[in-house]
CSV table of C-alpha atoms and ligand atoms in Angstrom, one decimal:
chain,number,residue,atom,x,y,z
A,1,MET,CA,-6.4,20.7,70.9
A,2,ASP,CA,-7.3,23.9,73.0
A,3,LEU,CA,-9.6,24.8,70.0
A,4,THR,CA,-13.7,24.2,69.7
A,5,ALA,CA,-16.1,24.5,66.3
A,6,ILE,CA,-19.2,25.6,67.7
A,7,ALA,CA,-22.0,26.0,65.3
A,8,PHE,CA,-25.9,25.5,66.1
A,9,ALA,CA,-27.3,22.5,65.8
A,10,GLU,CA,-28.9,21.8,62.1
A,11,LYS,CA,-28.4,25.1,61.1
A,12,ASP,CA,-24.6,25.0,59.1
A,13,PRO,CA,-23.8,21.6,58.4
A,14,ILE,CA,-20.4,23.2,57.3
A,15,SER,CA,-19.3,23.4,60.6
A,16,GLU,CA,-18.3,19.8,61.3
A,17,SER,CA,-15.7,19.6,57.8
A,18,VAL,CA,-14.3,23.2,59.6
A,19,ALA,CA,-14.0,21.4,62.9
A,20,ALA,CA,-12.4,18.5,61.5
A,21,GLU,CA,-10.5,20.2,58.9
A,22,LEU,CA,-9.4,22.2,62.1
A,23,ASN,CA,-8.2,19.5,64.1
A,24,ALA,CA,-11.1,21.0,66.7
A,25,VAL,CA,-13.4,19.7,69.1
A,26,HIS,CA,-17.3,20.0,67.4
A,27,THR,CA,-20.3,20.4,69.6
A,28,THR,CA,-23.7,22.4,69.1
A,29,ALA,CA,-25.6,24.4,71.0
A,30,ARG,CA,-29.0,24.7,70.7
A,31,ILE,CA,-32.2,27.6,71.0
A,32,HIS,CA,-35.0,27.3,73.7
A,33,ARG,CA,-37.5,29.3,72.9
A,34,PHE,CA,-39.7,30.6,75.8
A,35,PRO,CA,-43.7,31.0,75.2
A,36,ASP,CA,-42.9,35.0,75.9
A,37,GLY,CA,-40.8,34.8,72.9
A,38,GLU,CA,-37.4,34.8,74.7
A,39,SER,CA,-34.3,32.5,73.6
A,40,CYS,CA,-32.5,30.5,76.1
A,41,VAL,CA,-28.6,29.0,74.9
A,42,ARG,CA,-27.7,26.1,76.0
A,43,ILE,CA,-23.9,24.5,75.2
A,44,GLU,CA,-22.3,21.6,76.3
A,45,PRO,CA,-19.3,23.0,78.7
A,46,GLU,CA,-17.4,20.1,78.8
A,47,LYS,CA,-16.7,20.5,75.3
A,48,ILE,CA,-16.1,24.4,75.3
A,49,ARG,CA,-11.7,25.2,74.9
A,50,SER,CA,-10.1,28.0,75.2
A,51,ARG,CA,-10.5,29.0,71.7
A,52,VAL,CA,-13.6,29.1,70.3
A,53,ILE,CA,-14.9,29.7,66.6
A,54,ILE,CA,-18.4,30.1,65.9
A,55,ILE,CA,-20.0,29.1,62.9
A,56,CYS,CA,-22.7,31.1,62.0
A,57,SER,CA,-23.8,32.3,58.5
A,58,LEU,CA,-25.7,35.2,58.6
A,59,PHE,CA,-28.4,34.3,56.4
A,60,HIS,CA,-32.1,35.4,57.7
A,61,PRO,CA,-30.3,37.0,60.3
A,62,ASP,CA,-32.3,38.9,62.8
A,63,PRO,CA,-34.1,35.4,64.1
A,64,ILE,CA,-30.5,34.7,65.0
A,65,ILE,CA,-28.0,37.7,65.8
A,66,LEU,CA,-29.6,37.7,69.6
A,67,PRO,CA,-29.5,33.8,70.3
A,68,LEU,CA,-25.6,34.2,68.5
A,69,LEU,CA,-24.6,37.0,71.2
A,70,LEU,CA,-27.1,35.5,73.9
A,71,LEU,CA,-24.3,32.1,72.5
A,72,ALA,CA,-21.1,34.6,72.8
A,73,GLY,CA,-21.8,35.8,76.3
A,74,THR,CA,-22.2,32.2,77.1
A,75,LEU,CA,-18.9,30.8,76.2
A,76,ARG,CA,-17.1,33.3,78.0
A,77,ASP,CA,-19.0,32.7,81.2
A,78,TYR,CA,-17.8,28.8,80.6
A,79,GLY,CA,-13.8,29.9,79.9
A,80,ALA,CA,-13.5,30.9,76.3
A,81,LYS,CA,-10.7,33.7,76.4
A,82,GLU,CA,-10.9,33.8,72.3
A,83,LEU,CA,-13.8,34.1,70.2
A,84,ILE,CA,-13.5,34.3,66.1
A,85,LEU,CA,-17.1,34.4,64.3
A,86,LEU,CA,-16.8,32.9,61.3
A,87,ALA,CA,-19.9,33.9,59.3
A,88,PRO,CA,-19.4,32.1,55.7
A,89,TYR,CA,-22.3,35.4,54.9
A,90,LEU,CA,-22.2,38.5,56.0
A,91,ALA,CA,-25.7,40.0,56.5
A,92,TYR,CA,-26.5,43.7,56.2
A,93,MET,CA,-23.9,44.6,53.9
A,94,ARG,CA,-26.3,46.3,51.6
A,95,GLN,CA,-27.9,49.1,53.6
A,96,ASP,CA,-24.4,50.3,53.0
A,97,ARG,CA,-25.8,54.3,52.8
A,98,ARG,CA,-29.6,56.2,53.6
A,99,PHE,CA,-31.4,55.6,50.6
A,100,GLN,CA,-34.4,57.3,51.5
A,101,GLU,CA,-34.9,60.5,54.0
A,102,GLY,CA,-35.2,58.8,57.7
A,103,GLU,CA,-33.5,55.4,57.1
A,104,GLY,CA,-30.7,54.4,59.2
A,105,ILE,CA,-27.0,52.5,57.9
A,106,SER,CA,-27.6,48.9,59.4
A,107,ALA,CA,-24.3,48.4,57.9
A,108,ARG,CA,-22.3,50.0,60.4
A,109,TYR,CA,-24.8,49.7,63.5
A,110,PHE,CA,-24.7,45.9,63.2
A,111,ALA,CA,-21.0,46.2,62.3
A,112,HIS,CA,-20.9,47.6,66.3
A,113,LEU,CA,-22.8,45.2,67.6
A,114,LEU,CA,-20.5,42.6,66.8
A,115,SER,CA,-17.7,43.9,66.8
A,116,ASP,CA,-18.8,44.5,70.7
A,117,TYR,CA,-18.9,40.3,71.3
A,118,PHE,CA,-16.2,39.3,68.9
A,119,ASP,CA,-12.8,38.8,69.0
A,120,ALA,CA,-12.2,38.3,65.4
A,121,LEU,CA,-14.3,37.6,61.9
A,122,ILE,CA,-14.0,35.6,59.5
A,123,THR,CA,-16.3,35.6,56.5
A,124,VAL,CA,-16.3,34.9,52.6
A,125,ASP,CA,-17.0,38.2,49.9
A,126,PRO,CA,-18.6,40.5,51.9
A,127,HIS,CA,-21.1,42.9,49.7
A,128,LEU,CA,-17.8,45.9,49.5
A,129,HIS,CA,-19.8,48.4,48.0
A,130,ARG,CA,-19.9,52.6,48.9
A,131,ILE,CA,-18.0,50.6,52.1
A,132,LYS,CA,-14.6,49.5,50.8
A,133,SER,CA,-13.6,47.9,53.4
A,134,LEU,CA,-14.8,46.3,56.6
A,135,ASP,CA,-12.3,48.0,58.5
A,136,GLU,CA,-14.3,50.9,58.0
A,137,ILE,CA,-17.2,49.8,60.4
A,138,TYR,CA,-15.8,47.1,62.2
A,139,ALA,CA,-13.7,47.4,65.3
A,140,ILE,CA,-12.3,43.8,65.4
A,141,PRO,CA,-9.8,42.5,62.9
A,142,SER,CA,-11.3,40.4,60.3
A,143,HIS,CA,-10.5,38.5,57.1
A,144,ILE,CA,-12.2,37.9,53.9
A,145,ILE,CA,-12.0,34.4,51.9
A,146,HIS,CA,-12.5,35.1,48.0
A,147,ALA,CA,-14.4,32.7,46.2
A,148,ALA,CA,-13.2,33.3,43.2
A,149,PRO,CA,-10.5,30.8,43.1
A,150,LEU,CA,-13.4,28.0,43.7
A,151,VAL,CA,-15.6,29.1,41.3
A,152,ALA,CA,-13.2,29.4,38.6
A,153,ASP,CA,-12.1,26.0,38.4
A,154,TRP,CA,-16.1,25.1,38.8
A,155,ILE,CA,-16.7,27.0,35.5
A,156,HIS,CA,-13.2,25.3,34.0
A,157,GLN,CA,-14.7,21.7,34.5
A,158,ASN,CA,-17.8,21.8,34.5
A,159,VAL,CA,-19.0,24.8,31.2
A,160,ASP,CA,-17.8,24.4,27.8
A,161,ASN,CA,-16.8,27.9,26.0
A,162,PRO,CA,-17.9,30.1,28.9
A,163,LEU,CA,-19.5,34.1,28.1
A,164,LEU,CA,-18.9,35.5,31.7
A,165,ILE,CA,-21.8,37.9,32.7
A,166,GLY,CA,-22.3,40.6,35.7
A,167,PRO,CA,-25.5,41.8,36.1
A,168,ASP,CA,-24.2,45.4,37.4
A,169,SER,CA,-21.6,47.5,37.9
A,170,GLU,CA,-20.9,46.3,41.5
A,171,SER,CA,-20.1,42.4,39.9
A,172,GLU,CA,-17.4,43.8,37.7
A,173,GLN,CA,-14.9,43.6,40.8
A,174,TRP,CA,-15.5,39.8,40.5
A,175,ILE,CA,-16.5,39.0,36.6
A,176,LYS,CA,-13.0,41.1,36.1
A,177,ASP,CA,-11.3,38.4,38.7
A,178,LEU,CA,-13.1,35.7,37.4
A,179,ALA,CA,-12.5,36.3,33.9
A,180,GLN,CA,-8.8,36.4,34.3
A,181,ARG,CA,-8.5,33.4,36.1
A,182,SER,CA,-10.9,31.3,33.7
A,183,LEU,CA,-9.7,32.9,30.6
A,184,ALA,CA,-13.0,34.1,29.1
A,185,PRO,CA,-14.5,36.5,28.0
A,186,PHE,CA,-16.8,39.0,29.8
A,187,ILE,CA,-19.1,41.6,29.7
A,188,VAL,CA,-20.8,43.6,32.2
A,189,LEU,CA,-24.3,44.6,32.4
A,190,GLU,CA,-26.3,47.9,33.7
A,191,LYS,CA,-29.3,47.6,36.4
A,192,ILE,CA,-31.6,49.9,37.8
A,193,ARG,CA,-33.2,49.0,41.0
A,194,ARG,CA,-36.9,50.3,41.8
A,195,GLY,CA,-37.8,48.2,44.5
A,196,ASP,CA,-36.7,45.0,46.3
A,197,ARG,CA,-38.2,42.5,43.4
A,198,ASP,CA,-38.7,45.3,40.9
A,199,VAL,CA,-35.5,44.9,38.9
A,200,GLU,CA,-34.4,46.9,35.0
A,201,VAL,CA,-31.6,45.6,33.3
A,202,SER,CA,-30.2,46.4,30.2
A,203,VAL,CA,-28.4,44.3,28.1
A,204,PRO,CA,-25.9,45.6,25.1
A,205,GLU,CA,-25.3,43.7,21.5
A,206,VAL,CA,-24.7,40.0,22.4
A,207,LYS,CA,-25.6,38.0,19.7
A,208,GLN,CA,-21.9,37.5,18.7
A,209,TRP,CA,-21.8,35.2,21.5
A,210,ARG,CA,-24.3,32.9,20.6
A,211,ARG,CA,-22.2,30.1,20.4
A,212,HIS,CA,-21.1,30.5,24.1
A,213,THR,CA,-22.6,29.4,27.3
A,214,PRO,CA,-23.7,32.4,29.1
A,215,VAL,CA,-22.4,32.2,33.0
A,216,LEU,CA,-24.1,34.8,35.1
A,217,PHE,CA,-22.4,35.5,38.3
A,218,ASP,CA,-23.6,37.8,41.2
A,219,ASP,CA,-22.4,38.0,45.1
A,220,ILE,CA,-25.8,37.4,46.2
A,221,ILE,CA,-29.0,36.0,44.8
A,222,SER,CA,-31.8,36.6,46.9
A,223,THR,CA,-35.3,37.6,45.2
A,224,GLY,CA,-33.4,36.2,41.8
A,225,LYS,CA,-35.3,38.9,40.1
A,226,THR,CA,-31.8,40.3,38.7
A,227,MET,CA,-30.8,36.8,37.3
A,228,MET,CA,-34.4,36.5,36.1
A,229,GLU,CA,-34.1,39.8,34.2
A,230,THR,CA,-31.1,39.0,32.8
A,231,ILE,CA,-32.1,35.6,31.5
A,232,SER,CA,-35.0,37.0,29.7
A,233,HIS,CA,-33.0,39.3,27.6
A,234,LEU,CA,-30.3,36.8,26.9
A,235,LYS,CA,-33.6,34.4,25.7
A,236,ARG,CA,-34.4,37.2,23.4
A,237,ALA,CA,-31.0,37.8,22.0
A,238,GLY,CA,-30.9,34.4,21.0
A,239,LEU,CA,-28.5,32.7,23.5
A,240,SER,CA,-28.5,29.9,25.0
A,241,ALA,CA,-30.0,29.1,28.4
A,242,PRO,CA,-27.3,30.7,31.6
A,243,VAL,CA,-25.9,28.8,34.3
A,244,CYS,CA,-26.3,31.0,37.2
A,245,ILE,CA,-23.6,30.9,39.7
A,246,GLY,CA,-24.1,32.9,43.2
A,247,ILE,CA,-21.4,32.8,46.3
A,248,HIS,CA,-24.2,33.1,48.5
A,249,GLY,CA,-27.9,31.9,47.4
A,250,ILE,CA,-30.0,33.4,49.6
A,251,PHE,CA,-33.3,32.4,47.6
A,252,ALA,CA,-36.2,34.3,49.2
A,253,GLY,CA,-39.1,32.7,48.7
A,254,ASP,CA,-39.7,30.8,45.8
A,255,ALA,CA,-36.6,32.4,44.3
A,256,TYR,CA,-34.6,29.2,43.5
A,257,ARG,CA,-37.3,27.3,41.5
A,258,ASP,CA,-38.2,30.1,40.2
A,259,LEU,CA,-34.8,31.2,38.7
A,260,LEU,CA,-35.2,27.6,37.1
A,261,ALA,CA,-38.6,28.0,35.5
A,262,ALA,CA,-37.1,31.7,34.0
A,263,GLY,CA,-34.6,29.2,31.9
A,264,ALA,CA,-31.5,28.8,34.3
A,265,GLU,CA,-29.9,26.0,32.9
A,266,ARG,CA,-28.5,25.4,36.6
A,267,VAL,CA,-28.1,27.2,39.4
A,268,VAL,CA,-24.8,27.5,41.4
A,269,THR,CA,-24.1,28.4,44.8
A,270,ALA,CA,-20.8,28.4,46.9
A,271,ASN,CA,-21.7,26.1,50.9
A,272,SER,CA,-21.6,30.1,52.9
A,273,ILE,CA,-25.4,29.2,53.1
A,274,PRO,CA,-26.6,25.6,52.9
A,275,HIS,CA,-28.8,24.6,49.8
A,276,SER,CA,-29.3,22.2,47.2
A,277,SER,CA,-27.7,24.2,44.8
A,278,ASN,CA,-24.1,24.0,46.7
A,279,ALA,CA,-22.0,22.8,44.4
A,280,ILE,CA,-18.7,25.1,45.7
A,281,ASP,CA,-17.1,24.3,49.0
A,282,LEU,CA,-15.3,27.1,51.1
A,283,THR,CA,-14.4,25.0,54.1
A,284,VAL,CA,-10.2,24.8,53.0
A,285,PRO,CA,-9.9,28.4,52.3
A,286,LEU,CA,-11.9,29.1,55.8
A,287,CYS,CA,-9.5,27.0,57.8
A,288,ALA,CA,-6.9,28.5,56.3
A,289,ALA,CA,-7.7,31.9,57.6
A,290,ALA,CA,-8.9,30.6,60.9
A,291,ARG,CA,-5.3,28.9,61.1
A,292,SER,CA,-3.9,32.4,60.3
A,293,ILE,CA,-5.9,34.2,62.6
A,294,LEU,CA,-5.2,31.5,65.7
A,295,LYS,CA,-1.3,31.7,64.4
A,296,LEU,CA,-2.0,27.4,64.0
A,297,SER,CA,0.7,25.5,61.3
A,298,GLY,CA,-0.6,23.0,59.1
B,301,R5P,C1,-27.1,44.0,44.9
B,301,R5P,O1,-26.3,44.8,44.4
B,301,R5P,C2,-26.2,42.2,44.8
B,301,R5P,O2,-25.1,42.4,43.9
B,301,R5P,C3,-27.1,41.7,44.4
B,301,R5P,O3,-27.5,41.8,42.5
B,301,R5P,C4,-28.5,41.6,44.6
B,301,R5P,O4,-28.4,41.0,46.1
B,301,R5P,C5,-29.4,40.4,43.8
B,301,R5P,O5,-30.6,40.9,44.3
B,301,R5P,P1,-31.9,39.7,43.8
B,301,R5P,O6,-31.7,38.3,43.9
B,301,R5P,O7,-33.3,40.0,45.0
B,301,R5P,O8,-32.3,40.5,42.4
């Protein structure tokens, strides 16, 4: 096989199932950190083929982005002709406008950077809000996987009588899709974010849904404040403890523990970011996207 799947050692366990599914040579890259703070990336040159998929989820992106670019350069030096970045979680999509005077639009700068180093991008449900398409900011072809079919299957198999709840208008796109697939009712709330950890969510009249199991769904769980604030409203309204589903579980600080302590019955995520809450496996659709970009059969 003319294909290598590479990931940073111990960072993206999904790389093993992706390599197996694509019948690619699997290898890892190691990062050596010098005392002065610089990094050196080391690969196993004998495992590098002309087409390479780099699996690197971009959660906590700043410490990994420079090694990732160094890896891309190293791979090209060792003969890689085509470099596909498979980043199940794509960072810097939420800074999609200038929220305060003096700030930059990070989503654009980040996209320029990645576009210079890779030939194509595969990702899962990027946070497209004011930017409507990755093509607006990425100069390379991108392929987006939608987790909704897998999430709907998970809900169908694990939750009785679900009521789907989206915490803000941005989640409406996912909630409507999920509701159609799961044939479940849904409501979308209104959120006001005043700061990184200061979130207010308004909940409409929900008493009629007391016999349902609330399923909070969001694309990203970061501090968990959006979900925690929603949980406290649902509790006051007498609804049962909700199942919280996020596609990308970043869980900044103690967010996972805090969410459970706030009253989530269970917290479930996809494996775009490795975490003990992963219950939705994205391997198959990610590999289908890779096959389509690489024009592979099977
Ligand atoms: C933002 O609009 C996203 O869709 C999520 O609602 C947000 O990232 C959740 O953040 P947090 O967990 O910090 O409230």
